[in-house]
Short mmCIF file of C-alpha atoms and ligand atoms in Angstrom, two decimals:
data_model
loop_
_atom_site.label_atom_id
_atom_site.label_comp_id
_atom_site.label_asym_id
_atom_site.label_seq_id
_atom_site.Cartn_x
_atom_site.Cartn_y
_atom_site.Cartn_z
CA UNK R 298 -14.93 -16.33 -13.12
CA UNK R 299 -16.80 -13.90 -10.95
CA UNK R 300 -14.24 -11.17 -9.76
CA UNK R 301 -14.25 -11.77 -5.86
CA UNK R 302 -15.70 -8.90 -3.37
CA UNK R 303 -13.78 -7.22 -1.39
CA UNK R 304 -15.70 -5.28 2.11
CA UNK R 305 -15.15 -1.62 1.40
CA UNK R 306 -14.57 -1.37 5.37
CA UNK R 307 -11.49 -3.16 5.01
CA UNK R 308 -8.88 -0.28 4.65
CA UNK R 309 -10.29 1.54 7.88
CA UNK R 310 -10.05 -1.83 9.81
CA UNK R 311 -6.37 -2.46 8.00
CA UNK R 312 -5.51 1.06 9.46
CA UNK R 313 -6.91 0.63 12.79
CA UNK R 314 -5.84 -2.54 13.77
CA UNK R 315 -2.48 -2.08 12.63
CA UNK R 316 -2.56 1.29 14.93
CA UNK R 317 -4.37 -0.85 17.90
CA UNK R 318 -1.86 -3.75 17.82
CA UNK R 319 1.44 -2.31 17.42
CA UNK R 320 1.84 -3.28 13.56
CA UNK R 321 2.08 0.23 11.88
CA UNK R 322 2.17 3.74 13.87
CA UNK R 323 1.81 7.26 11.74
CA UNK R 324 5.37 8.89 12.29
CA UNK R 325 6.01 11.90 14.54
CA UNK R 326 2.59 11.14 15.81
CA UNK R 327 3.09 13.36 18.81
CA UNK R 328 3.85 16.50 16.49
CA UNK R 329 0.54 15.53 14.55
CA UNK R 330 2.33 13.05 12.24
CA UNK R 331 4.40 13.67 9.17
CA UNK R 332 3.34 13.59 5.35
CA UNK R 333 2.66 10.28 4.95
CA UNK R 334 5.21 8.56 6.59
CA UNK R 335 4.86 5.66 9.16
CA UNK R 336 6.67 3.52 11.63
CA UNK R 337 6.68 -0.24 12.18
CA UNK R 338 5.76 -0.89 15.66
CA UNK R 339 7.01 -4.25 17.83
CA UNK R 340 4.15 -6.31 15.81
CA UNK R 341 4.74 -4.74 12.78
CA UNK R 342 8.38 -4.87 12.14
CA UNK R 343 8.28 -9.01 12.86
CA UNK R 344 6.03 -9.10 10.20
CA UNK R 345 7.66 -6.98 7.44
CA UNK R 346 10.70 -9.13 8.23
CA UNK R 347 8.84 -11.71 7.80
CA UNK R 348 8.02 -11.03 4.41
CA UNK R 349 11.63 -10.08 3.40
CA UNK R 350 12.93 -13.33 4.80
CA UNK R 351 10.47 -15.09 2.74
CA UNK R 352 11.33 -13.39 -0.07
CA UNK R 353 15.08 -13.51 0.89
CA UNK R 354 14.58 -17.20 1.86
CA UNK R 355 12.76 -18.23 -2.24
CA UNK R 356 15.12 -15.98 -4.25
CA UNK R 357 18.24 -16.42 -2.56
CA UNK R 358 18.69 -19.01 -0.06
CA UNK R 359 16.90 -21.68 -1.84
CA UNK R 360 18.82 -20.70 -5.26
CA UNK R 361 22.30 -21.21 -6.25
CA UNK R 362 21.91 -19.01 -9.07
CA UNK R 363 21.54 -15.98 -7.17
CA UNK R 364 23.36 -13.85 -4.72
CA UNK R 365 22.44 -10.89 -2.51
CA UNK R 366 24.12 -6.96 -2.01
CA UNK R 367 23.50 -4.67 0.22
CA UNK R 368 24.41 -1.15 -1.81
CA UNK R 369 24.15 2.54 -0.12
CA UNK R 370 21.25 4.49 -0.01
CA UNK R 371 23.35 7.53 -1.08
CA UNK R 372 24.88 7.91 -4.55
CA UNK R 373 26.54 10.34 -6.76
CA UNK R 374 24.41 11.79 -9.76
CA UNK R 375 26.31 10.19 -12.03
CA UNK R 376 24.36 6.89 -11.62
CA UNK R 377 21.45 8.78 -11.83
CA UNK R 378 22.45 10.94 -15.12
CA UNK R 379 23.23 7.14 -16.33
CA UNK R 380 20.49 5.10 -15.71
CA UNK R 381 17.91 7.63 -17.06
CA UNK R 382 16.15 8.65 -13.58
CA UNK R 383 18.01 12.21 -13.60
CA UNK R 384 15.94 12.75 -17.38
CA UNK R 385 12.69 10.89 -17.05
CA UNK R 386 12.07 9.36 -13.52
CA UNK R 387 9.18 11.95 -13.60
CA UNK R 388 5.59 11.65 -12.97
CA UNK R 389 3.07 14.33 -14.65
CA UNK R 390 1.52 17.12 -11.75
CA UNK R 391 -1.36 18.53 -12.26
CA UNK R 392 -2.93 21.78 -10.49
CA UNK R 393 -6.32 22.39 -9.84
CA UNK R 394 -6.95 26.18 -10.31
CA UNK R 395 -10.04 25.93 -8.14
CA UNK R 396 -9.13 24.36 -4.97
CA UNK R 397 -5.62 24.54 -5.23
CA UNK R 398 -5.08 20.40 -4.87
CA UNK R 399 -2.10 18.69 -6.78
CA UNK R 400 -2.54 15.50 -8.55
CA UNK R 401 -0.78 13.44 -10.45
CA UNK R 402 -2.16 13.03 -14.04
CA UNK R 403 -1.32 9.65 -14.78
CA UNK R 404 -3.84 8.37 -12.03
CA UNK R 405 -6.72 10.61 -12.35
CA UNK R 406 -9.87 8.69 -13.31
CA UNK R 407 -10.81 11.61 -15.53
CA UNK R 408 -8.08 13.62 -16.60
CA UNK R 409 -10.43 16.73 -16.55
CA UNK R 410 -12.15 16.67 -13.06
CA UNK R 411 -10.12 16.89 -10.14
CA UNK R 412 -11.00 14.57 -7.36
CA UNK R 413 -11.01 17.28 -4.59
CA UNK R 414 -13.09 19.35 -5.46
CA UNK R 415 -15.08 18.13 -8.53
CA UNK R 416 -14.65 21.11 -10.74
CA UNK R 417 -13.58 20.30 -14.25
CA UNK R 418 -11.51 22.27 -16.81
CA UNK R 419 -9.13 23.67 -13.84
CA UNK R 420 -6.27 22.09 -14.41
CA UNK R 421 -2.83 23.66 -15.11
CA UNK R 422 -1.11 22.08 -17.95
CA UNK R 423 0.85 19.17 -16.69
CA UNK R 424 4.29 19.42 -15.16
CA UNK R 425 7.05 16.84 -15.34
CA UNK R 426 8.16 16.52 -11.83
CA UNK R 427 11.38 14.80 -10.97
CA UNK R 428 10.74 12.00 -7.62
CA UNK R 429 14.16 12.23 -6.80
CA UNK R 430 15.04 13.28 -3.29
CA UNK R 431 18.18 15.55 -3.38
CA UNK R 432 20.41 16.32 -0.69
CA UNK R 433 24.50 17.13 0.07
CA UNK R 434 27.16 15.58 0.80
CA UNK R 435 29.22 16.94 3.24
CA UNK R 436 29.14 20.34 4.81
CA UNK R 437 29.14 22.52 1.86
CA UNK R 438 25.66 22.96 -0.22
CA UNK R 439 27.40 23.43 -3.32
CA UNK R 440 26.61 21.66 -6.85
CA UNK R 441 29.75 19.63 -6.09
CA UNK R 442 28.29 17.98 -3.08
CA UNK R 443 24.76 17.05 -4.66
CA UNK R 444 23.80 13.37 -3.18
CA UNK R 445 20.43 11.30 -4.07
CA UNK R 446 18.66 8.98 -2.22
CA UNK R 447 17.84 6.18 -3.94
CA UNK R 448 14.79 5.71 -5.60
CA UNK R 449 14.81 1.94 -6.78
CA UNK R 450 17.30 -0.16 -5.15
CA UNK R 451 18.24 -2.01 -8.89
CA UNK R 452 21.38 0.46 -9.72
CA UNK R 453 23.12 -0.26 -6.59
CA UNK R 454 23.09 -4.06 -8.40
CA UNK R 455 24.22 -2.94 -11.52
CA UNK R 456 26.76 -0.93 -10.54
CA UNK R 457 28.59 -3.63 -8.93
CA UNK R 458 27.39 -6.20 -11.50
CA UNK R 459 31.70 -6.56 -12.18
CA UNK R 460 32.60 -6.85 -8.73
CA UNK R 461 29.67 -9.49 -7.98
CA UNK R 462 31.06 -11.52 -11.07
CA UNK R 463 34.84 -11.01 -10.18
CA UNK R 464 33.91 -12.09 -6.52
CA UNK R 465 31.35 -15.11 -7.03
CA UNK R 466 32.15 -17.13 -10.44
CA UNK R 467 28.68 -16.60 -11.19
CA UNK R 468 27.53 -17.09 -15.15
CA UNK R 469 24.59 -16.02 -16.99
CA UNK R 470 22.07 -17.13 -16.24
CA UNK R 471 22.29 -15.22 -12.55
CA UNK R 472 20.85 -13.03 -10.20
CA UNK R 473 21.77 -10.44 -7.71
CA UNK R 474 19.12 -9.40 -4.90
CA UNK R 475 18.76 -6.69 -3.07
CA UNK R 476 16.46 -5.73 0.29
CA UNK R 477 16.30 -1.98 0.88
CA UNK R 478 14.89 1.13 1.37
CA UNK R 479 13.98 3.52 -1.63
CA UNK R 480 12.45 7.02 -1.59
CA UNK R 481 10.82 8.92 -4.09
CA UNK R 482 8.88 12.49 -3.83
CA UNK R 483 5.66 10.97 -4.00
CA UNK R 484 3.15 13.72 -5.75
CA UNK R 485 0.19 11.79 -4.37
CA UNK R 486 1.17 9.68 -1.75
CA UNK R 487 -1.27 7.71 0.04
CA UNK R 488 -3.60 4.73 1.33
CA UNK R 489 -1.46 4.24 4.65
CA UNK R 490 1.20 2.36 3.47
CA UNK R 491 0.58 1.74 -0.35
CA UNK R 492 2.15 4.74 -1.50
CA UNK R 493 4.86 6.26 1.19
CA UNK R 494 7.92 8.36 0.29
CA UNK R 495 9.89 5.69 2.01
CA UNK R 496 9.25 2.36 1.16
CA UNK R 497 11.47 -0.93 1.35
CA UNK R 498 11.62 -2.75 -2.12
CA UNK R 499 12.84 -5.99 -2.43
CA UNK R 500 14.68 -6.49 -6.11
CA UNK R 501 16.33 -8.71 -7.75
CA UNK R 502 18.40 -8.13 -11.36
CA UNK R 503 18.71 -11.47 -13.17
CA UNK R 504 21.22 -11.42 -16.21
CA UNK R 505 20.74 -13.68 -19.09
CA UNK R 506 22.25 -14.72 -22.21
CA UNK R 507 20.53 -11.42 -24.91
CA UNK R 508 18.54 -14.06 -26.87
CA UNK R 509 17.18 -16.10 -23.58
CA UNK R 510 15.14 -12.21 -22.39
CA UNK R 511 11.81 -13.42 -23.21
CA UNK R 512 12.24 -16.78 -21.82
CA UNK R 513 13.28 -15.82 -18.48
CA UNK R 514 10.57 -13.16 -18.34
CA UNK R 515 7.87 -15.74 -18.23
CA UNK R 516 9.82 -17.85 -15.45
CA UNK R 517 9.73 -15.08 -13.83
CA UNK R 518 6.50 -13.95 -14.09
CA UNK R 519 5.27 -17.62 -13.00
CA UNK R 520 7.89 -17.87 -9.91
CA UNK R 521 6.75 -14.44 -8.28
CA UNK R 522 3.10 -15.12 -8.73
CA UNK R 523 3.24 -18.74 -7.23
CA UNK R 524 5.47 -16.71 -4.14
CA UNK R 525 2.48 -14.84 -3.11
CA UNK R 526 -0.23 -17.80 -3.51
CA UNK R 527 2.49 -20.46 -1.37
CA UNK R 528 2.03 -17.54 1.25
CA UNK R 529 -1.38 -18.23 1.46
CA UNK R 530 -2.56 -15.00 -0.86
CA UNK R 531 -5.95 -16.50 -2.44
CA UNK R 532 -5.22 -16.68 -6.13
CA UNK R 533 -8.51 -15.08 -6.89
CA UNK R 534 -7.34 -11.81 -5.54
CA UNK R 535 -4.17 -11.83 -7.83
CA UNK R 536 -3.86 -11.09 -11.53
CA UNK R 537 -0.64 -10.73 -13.66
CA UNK R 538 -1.16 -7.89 -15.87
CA UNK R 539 0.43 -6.67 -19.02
CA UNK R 540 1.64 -3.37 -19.08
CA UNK R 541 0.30 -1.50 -22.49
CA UNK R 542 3.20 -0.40 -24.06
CA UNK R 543 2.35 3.85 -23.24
CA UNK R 544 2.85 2.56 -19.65
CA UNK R 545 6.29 1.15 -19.99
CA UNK R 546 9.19 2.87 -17.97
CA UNK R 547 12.10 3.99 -19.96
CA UNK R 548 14.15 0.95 -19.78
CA UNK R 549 11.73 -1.84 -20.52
CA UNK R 550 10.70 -3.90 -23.48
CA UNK R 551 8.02 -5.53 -21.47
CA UNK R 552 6.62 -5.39 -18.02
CA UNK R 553 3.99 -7.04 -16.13
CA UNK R 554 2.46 -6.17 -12.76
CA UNK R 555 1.43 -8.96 -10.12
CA UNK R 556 -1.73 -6.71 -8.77
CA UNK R 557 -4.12 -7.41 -5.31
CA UNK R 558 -7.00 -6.78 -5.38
CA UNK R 559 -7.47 -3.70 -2.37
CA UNK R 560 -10.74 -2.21 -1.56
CA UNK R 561 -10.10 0.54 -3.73
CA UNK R 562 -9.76 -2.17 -6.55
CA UNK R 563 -6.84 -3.78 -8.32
CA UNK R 564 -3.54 -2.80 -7.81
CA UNK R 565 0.62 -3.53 -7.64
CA UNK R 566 2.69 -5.24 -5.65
CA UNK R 567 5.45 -5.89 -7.98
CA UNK R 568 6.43 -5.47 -11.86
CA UNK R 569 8.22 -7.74 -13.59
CA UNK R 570 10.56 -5.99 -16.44
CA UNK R 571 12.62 -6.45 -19.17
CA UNK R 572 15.39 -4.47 -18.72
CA UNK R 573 17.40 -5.76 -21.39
CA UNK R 574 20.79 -4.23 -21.61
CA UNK R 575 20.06 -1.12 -21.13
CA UNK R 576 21.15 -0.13 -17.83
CA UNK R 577 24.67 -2.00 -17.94
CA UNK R 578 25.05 -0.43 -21.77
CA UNK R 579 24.44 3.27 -20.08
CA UNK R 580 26.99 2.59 -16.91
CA UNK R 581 29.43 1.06 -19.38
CA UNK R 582 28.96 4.02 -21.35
CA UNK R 583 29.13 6.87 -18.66
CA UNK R 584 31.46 5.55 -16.65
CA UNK R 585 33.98 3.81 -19.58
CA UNK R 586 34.30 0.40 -17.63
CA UNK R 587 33.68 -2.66 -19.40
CA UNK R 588 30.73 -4.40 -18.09
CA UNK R 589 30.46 -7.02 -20.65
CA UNK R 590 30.13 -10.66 -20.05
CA UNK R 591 33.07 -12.78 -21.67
CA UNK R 592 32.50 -16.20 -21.96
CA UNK R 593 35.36 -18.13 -21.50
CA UNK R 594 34.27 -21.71 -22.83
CA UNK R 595 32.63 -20.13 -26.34
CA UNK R 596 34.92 -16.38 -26.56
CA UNK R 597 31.37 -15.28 -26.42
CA UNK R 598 31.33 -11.04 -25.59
CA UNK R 599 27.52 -9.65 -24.84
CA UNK R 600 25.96 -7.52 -22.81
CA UNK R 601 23.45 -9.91 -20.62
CA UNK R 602 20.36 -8.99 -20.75
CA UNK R 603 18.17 -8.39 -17.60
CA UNK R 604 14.41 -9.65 -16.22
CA UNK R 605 13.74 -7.59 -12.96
CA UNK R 606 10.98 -8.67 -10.15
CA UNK R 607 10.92 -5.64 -8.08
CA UNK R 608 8.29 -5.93 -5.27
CA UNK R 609 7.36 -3.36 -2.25
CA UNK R 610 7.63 -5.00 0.98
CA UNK R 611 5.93 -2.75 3.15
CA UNK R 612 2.89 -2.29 0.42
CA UNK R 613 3.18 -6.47 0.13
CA UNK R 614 3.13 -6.44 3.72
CA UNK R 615 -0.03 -4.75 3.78
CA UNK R 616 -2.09 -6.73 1.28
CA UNK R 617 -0.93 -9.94 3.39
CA UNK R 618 -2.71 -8.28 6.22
CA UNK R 619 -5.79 -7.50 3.67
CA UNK R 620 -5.90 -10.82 2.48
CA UNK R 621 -5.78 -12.42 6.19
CA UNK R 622 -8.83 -10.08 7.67
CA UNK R 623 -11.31 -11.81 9.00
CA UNK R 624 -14.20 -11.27 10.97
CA UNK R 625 -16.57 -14.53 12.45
CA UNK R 626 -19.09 -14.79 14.74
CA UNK R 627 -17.64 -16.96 17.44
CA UNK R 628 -20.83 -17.68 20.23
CA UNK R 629 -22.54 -14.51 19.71
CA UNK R 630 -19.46 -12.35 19.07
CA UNK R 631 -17.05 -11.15 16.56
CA UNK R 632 -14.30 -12.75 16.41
CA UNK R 633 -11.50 -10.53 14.36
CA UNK R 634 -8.60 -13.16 13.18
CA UNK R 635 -5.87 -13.07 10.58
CA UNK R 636 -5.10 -16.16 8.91
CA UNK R 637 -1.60 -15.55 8.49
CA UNK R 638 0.37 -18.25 6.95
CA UNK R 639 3.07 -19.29 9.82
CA UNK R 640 5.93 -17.83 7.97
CA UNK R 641 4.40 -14.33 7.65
CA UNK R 642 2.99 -14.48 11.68
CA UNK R 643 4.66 -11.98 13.86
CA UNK R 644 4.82 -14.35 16.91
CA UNK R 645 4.39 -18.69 15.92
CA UNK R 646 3.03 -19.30 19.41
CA UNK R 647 1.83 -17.41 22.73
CA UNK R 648 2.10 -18.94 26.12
CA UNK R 649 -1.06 -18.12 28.22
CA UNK R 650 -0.90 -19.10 32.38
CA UNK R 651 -4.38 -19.48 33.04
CA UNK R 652 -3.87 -17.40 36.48
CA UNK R 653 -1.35 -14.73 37.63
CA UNK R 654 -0.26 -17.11 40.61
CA UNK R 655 3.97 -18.34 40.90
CA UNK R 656 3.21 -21.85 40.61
CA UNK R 657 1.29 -21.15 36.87
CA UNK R 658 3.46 -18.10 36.10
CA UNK R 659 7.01 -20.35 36.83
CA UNK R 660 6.71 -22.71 34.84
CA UNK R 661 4.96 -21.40 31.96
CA UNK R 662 7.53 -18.61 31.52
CA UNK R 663 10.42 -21.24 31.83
CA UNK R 664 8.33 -22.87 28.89
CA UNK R 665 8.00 -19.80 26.99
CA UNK R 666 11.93 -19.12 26.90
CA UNK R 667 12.39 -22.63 25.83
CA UNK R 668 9.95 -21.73 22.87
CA UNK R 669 11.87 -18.77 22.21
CA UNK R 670 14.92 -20.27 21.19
CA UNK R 671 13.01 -21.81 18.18
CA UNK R 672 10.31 -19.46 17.48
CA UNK R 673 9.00 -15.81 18.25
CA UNK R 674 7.11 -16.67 21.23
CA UNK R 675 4.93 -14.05 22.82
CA UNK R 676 4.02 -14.48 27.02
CA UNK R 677 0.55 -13.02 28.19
CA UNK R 678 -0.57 -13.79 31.89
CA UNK R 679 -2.79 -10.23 32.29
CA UNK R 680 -7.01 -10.33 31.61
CA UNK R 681 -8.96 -13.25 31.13
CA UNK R 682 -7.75 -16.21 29.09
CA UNK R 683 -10.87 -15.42 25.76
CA UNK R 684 -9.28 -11.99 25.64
CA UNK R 685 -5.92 -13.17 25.54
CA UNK R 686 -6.91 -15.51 22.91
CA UNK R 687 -8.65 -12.40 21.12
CA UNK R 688 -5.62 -10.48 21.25
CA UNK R 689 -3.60 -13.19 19.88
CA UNK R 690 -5.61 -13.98 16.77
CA UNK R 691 -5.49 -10.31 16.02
CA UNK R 692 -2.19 -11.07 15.30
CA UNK R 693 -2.45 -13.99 13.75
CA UNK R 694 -0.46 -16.13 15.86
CA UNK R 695 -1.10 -19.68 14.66
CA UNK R 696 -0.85 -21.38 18.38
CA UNK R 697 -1.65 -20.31 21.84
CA UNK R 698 -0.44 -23.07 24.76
CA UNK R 699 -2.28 -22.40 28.16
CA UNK R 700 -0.96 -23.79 31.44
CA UNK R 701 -3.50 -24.09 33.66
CA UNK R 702 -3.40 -26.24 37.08
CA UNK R 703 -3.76 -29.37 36.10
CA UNK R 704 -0.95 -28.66 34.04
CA UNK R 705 1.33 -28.75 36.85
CA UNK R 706 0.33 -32.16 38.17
CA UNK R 707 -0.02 -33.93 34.27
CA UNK R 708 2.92 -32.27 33.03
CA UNK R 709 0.41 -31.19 30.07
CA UNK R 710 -0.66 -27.99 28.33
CA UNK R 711 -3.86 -27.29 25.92
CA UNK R 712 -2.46 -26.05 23.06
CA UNK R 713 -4.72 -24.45 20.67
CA UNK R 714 -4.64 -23.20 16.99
CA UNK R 715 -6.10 -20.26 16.15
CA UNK R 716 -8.27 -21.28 13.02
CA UNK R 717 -10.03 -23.75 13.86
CA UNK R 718 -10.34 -23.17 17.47
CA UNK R 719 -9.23 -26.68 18.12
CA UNK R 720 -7.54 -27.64 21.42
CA UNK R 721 -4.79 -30.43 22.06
CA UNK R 722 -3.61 -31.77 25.07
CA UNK R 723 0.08 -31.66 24.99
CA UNK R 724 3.09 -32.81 26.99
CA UNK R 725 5.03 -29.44 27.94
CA UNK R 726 8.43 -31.23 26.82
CA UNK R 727 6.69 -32.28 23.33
CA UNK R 728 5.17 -28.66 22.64
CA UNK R 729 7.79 -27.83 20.68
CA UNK R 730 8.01 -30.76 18.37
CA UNK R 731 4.35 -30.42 17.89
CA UNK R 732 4.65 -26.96 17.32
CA UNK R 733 7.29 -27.65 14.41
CA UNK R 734 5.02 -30.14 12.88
CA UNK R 735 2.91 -27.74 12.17
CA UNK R 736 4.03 -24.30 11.64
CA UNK R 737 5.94 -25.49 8.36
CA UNK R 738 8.47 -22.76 9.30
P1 ATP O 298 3.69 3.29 -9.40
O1 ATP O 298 3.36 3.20 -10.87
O2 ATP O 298 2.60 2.76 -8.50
O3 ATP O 298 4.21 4.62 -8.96
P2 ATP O 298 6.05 1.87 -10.10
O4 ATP O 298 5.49 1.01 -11.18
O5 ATP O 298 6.84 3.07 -10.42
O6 ATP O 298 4.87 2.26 -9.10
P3 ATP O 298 8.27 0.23 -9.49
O7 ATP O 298 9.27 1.25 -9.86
O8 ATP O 298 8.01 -0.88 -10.44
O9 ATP O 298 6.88 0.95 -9.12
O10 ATP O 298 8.64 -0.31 -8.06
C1 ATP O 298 8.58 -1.67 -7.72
C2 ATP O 298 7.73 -1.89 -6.51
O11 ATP O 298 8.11 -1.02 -5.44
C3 ATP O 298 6.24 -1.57 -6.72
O12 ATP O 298 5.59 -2.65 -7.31
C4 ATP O 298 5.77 -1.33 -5.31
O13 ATP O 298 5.48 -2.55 -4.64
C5 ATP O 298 6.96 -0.69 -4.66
N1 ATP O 298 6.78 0.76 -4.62
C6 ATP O 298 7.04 1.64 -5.60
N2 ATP O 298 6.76 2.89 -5.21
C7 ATP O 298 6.30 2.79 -3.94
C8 ATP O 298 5.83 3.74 -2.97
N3 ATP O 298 5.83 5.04 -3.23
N4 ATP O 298 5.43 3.28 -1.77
C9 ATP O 298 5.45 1.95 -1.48
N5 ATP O 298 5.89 1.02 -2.34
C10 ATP O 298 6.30 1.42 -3.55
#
């Protein structure tokens, strides 16, 4: 199959519409921004919780064989020293001599050329550098006090892998998930939100009998894909792709990587990984509490082993953006529009008074805060009623309903939906119903 074509344009109009609309502002703008780091503006942050209620909603609430946490962001080295991150949770940095840039060697096209400046043979000899942000506890800056910020959400899980168990009955085969912020000391961070130093990663540990691993790996594998594609990703821009095994982290047996294809070419979202035992064998270890399975029906003892999906909401977020772009001529003009799937939209429905005048304006707002109590429902009575409708399928809102003046003698509204273009007349006290019908949310 021919790989599908992806603009090249499409990461500046990502980044400015996302700036334009209120999805995704650079931080500390007014101080000339700050390394990387953005905030989610009043469009922006109903769509990133979007897609952590989706993902919330498929690997929790529609599962009884897995439970959520919510862990701290700060924690004591010792989890650290533990799980491995303290040793190895490095990334290679490279130097260029010439110009002075940093990159990190692992992603360099040509490990000999830096990218800056296109000198080759410049490079200092690689440097393990540690992602881990580091910071104290407490007033005094002593080694005592040394605190890390998280930099994967998954130890939070297994560190509280006995007190989920004690608290839930849960058995093998199980999950816990986790929604959170992470934060690693990005070498290279970069294309706007891809690679951040703060990121929110949605993971989820699932603990299974030590022979079932492979097994549950492939579920797995299967289950996350199908997530993205019954969000209305096109299949054709996802692959599932082995890792070789030079690339495998520290912990895993076996990882695969759900990648999008971005205008800079294929890339993650998420990595599924077998984990097997090894982070509960390492806490059980350093911290000399049992965190064994018993089996009570076959006096069974093991270790479960452990199949992680770890995905990146706000780099998801993105590529659900990416994947909704769309530009059409509409009557001689462009016509931007993001096919969001309902679930992901920011706002399900907009209602639209066709004038500014009370006897519109009343009504259509008493409609709107009806709306609201089922859906995010935005209200827009400023411009003309084609910008309005511009605006709103910039965003990706799936319905507009205009009230115009013959609504107030019919009792009806034109509701419209934002692909098609199509317009229904609809009675203002059905609008809901119809709405639900459709938005499959
Ligand atoms: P990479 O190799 O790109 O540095 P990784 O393989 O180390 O990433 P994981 O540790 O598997 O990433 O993290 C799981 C998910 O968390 C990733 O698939 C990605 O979606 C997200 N993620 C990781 N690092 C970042 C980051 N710096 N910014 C945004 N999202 C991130």
């Amino acid at each position: 199959m021919a790989e599908p074509t992806v603009d090249p344009a499409l990461f500046d109009k990502i980044v400015n519409l996302c700036k334009r609309r209120g999805f995704v502002f650079p931080s500390a703008e007014i101080y000339g921004g700050f390394r990387s780091t953005y905030d989610y503006g009043p469009i922006g942050v109903l769509m990133l919780r979007n897609v952590k209620d989706q993902w919330w909603r498929s690997m929790v609430q529609l599962r009884d064989d897995v439970v959520g946490i919510d862990a701290a962001i700060l924690s004591p080295p010792a989890i650290w020293e533990a799980s491995g991150h303290l040793a190895t949770f490095t990334d290679p940095l490279v130097d260029c001599r010439h110009c002075g840039a940093r990159h990190r060697q692992d992603k360099l096209d040509d490990p000999d050329v830096c990218p800056t400046c296109g000198t080759r043979g410049t490079f200092t000899e690689p440097r393990q550098f540690n992602l881990m942000f580091k910071t104290h506890a407490g007033p005094v800056e002593d080694e005592g006090s040394v605190a890390y910020l998280r930099p994967e959400t998954a130890q939070g899980i297994f560190v509280n892998f006995s007190n989920v168990v004690n608290t839930t009955r849960k058995k093998p085969p199980f999950g816990i998930a986790q929604i959170g912020k992470s934060f690693r000391n990005e070498i290279t961070p970069g294309n706007f939100v891809f690679r951040t130093r703060e990121f929110e990663q949605m993971e989820m540990e699932y603990f299974v009998p030590p022979d079932e691993g492979p097994r549950w790996y492939d579920y797995w594998c299967g289950e996350r894909f199908q997530w993205y594609v019954d969000l209305g990703m096109p299949a054709e821009r996802l692959r599932l792709r082995a890792h070789e095994p030079d690339e495998l982290s520290h912990y895993s047996s076996g990882t695969s990587d759900i990648e999008f294809l971005f205008p800079w070419g294929w890339d993650e979202l998420e990595g599924i990984a077998q984990r097997t035992d090894f982070d509960l064998r390492r806490h059980a270890e350093h911290s000399g509490e049992r965190l064994d399975w018993f089996d009570q029906a076959s006096g069974e003892r093991y270790l479960p082993h452990v199949v992680e999906p770890a995905a990146g909401a706000t780099r998801t977020m993105m590529a659900f953006l990416m994947a909704a772009y769309d530009e059409e001529e509409v009557r001689g003009e462009t016509r931007v529009v993001l096919h969001l799937h309902p679930r992901l939209a920011p706002f399900k429905v907009a209602v639209l008074p066709l004038s500014k005048k009370p006897e519109l304006t009343e009504p259509a707002r008493a409609l709107a805060s009806g709306l609201r109590r089922a859906f995010m429902c935005d209200y827009d009575e400023t411009q003309a009623i084609g910008r309005r409708y511009r605006r709103q399928d910039e965003l990706g809102t799936p319905f507009c309903v205009t009230f115009d003046f013959e609504s107030v003698d019919d009792g009806r509204v034109t509701v419209r939906e934002r692909d098609s273009m199509d317009q229904d007349r609809v009675a203002i006290d059905e609008v809901e119903s119809y709405l639900r019908e459709r938005l499959e949310v």
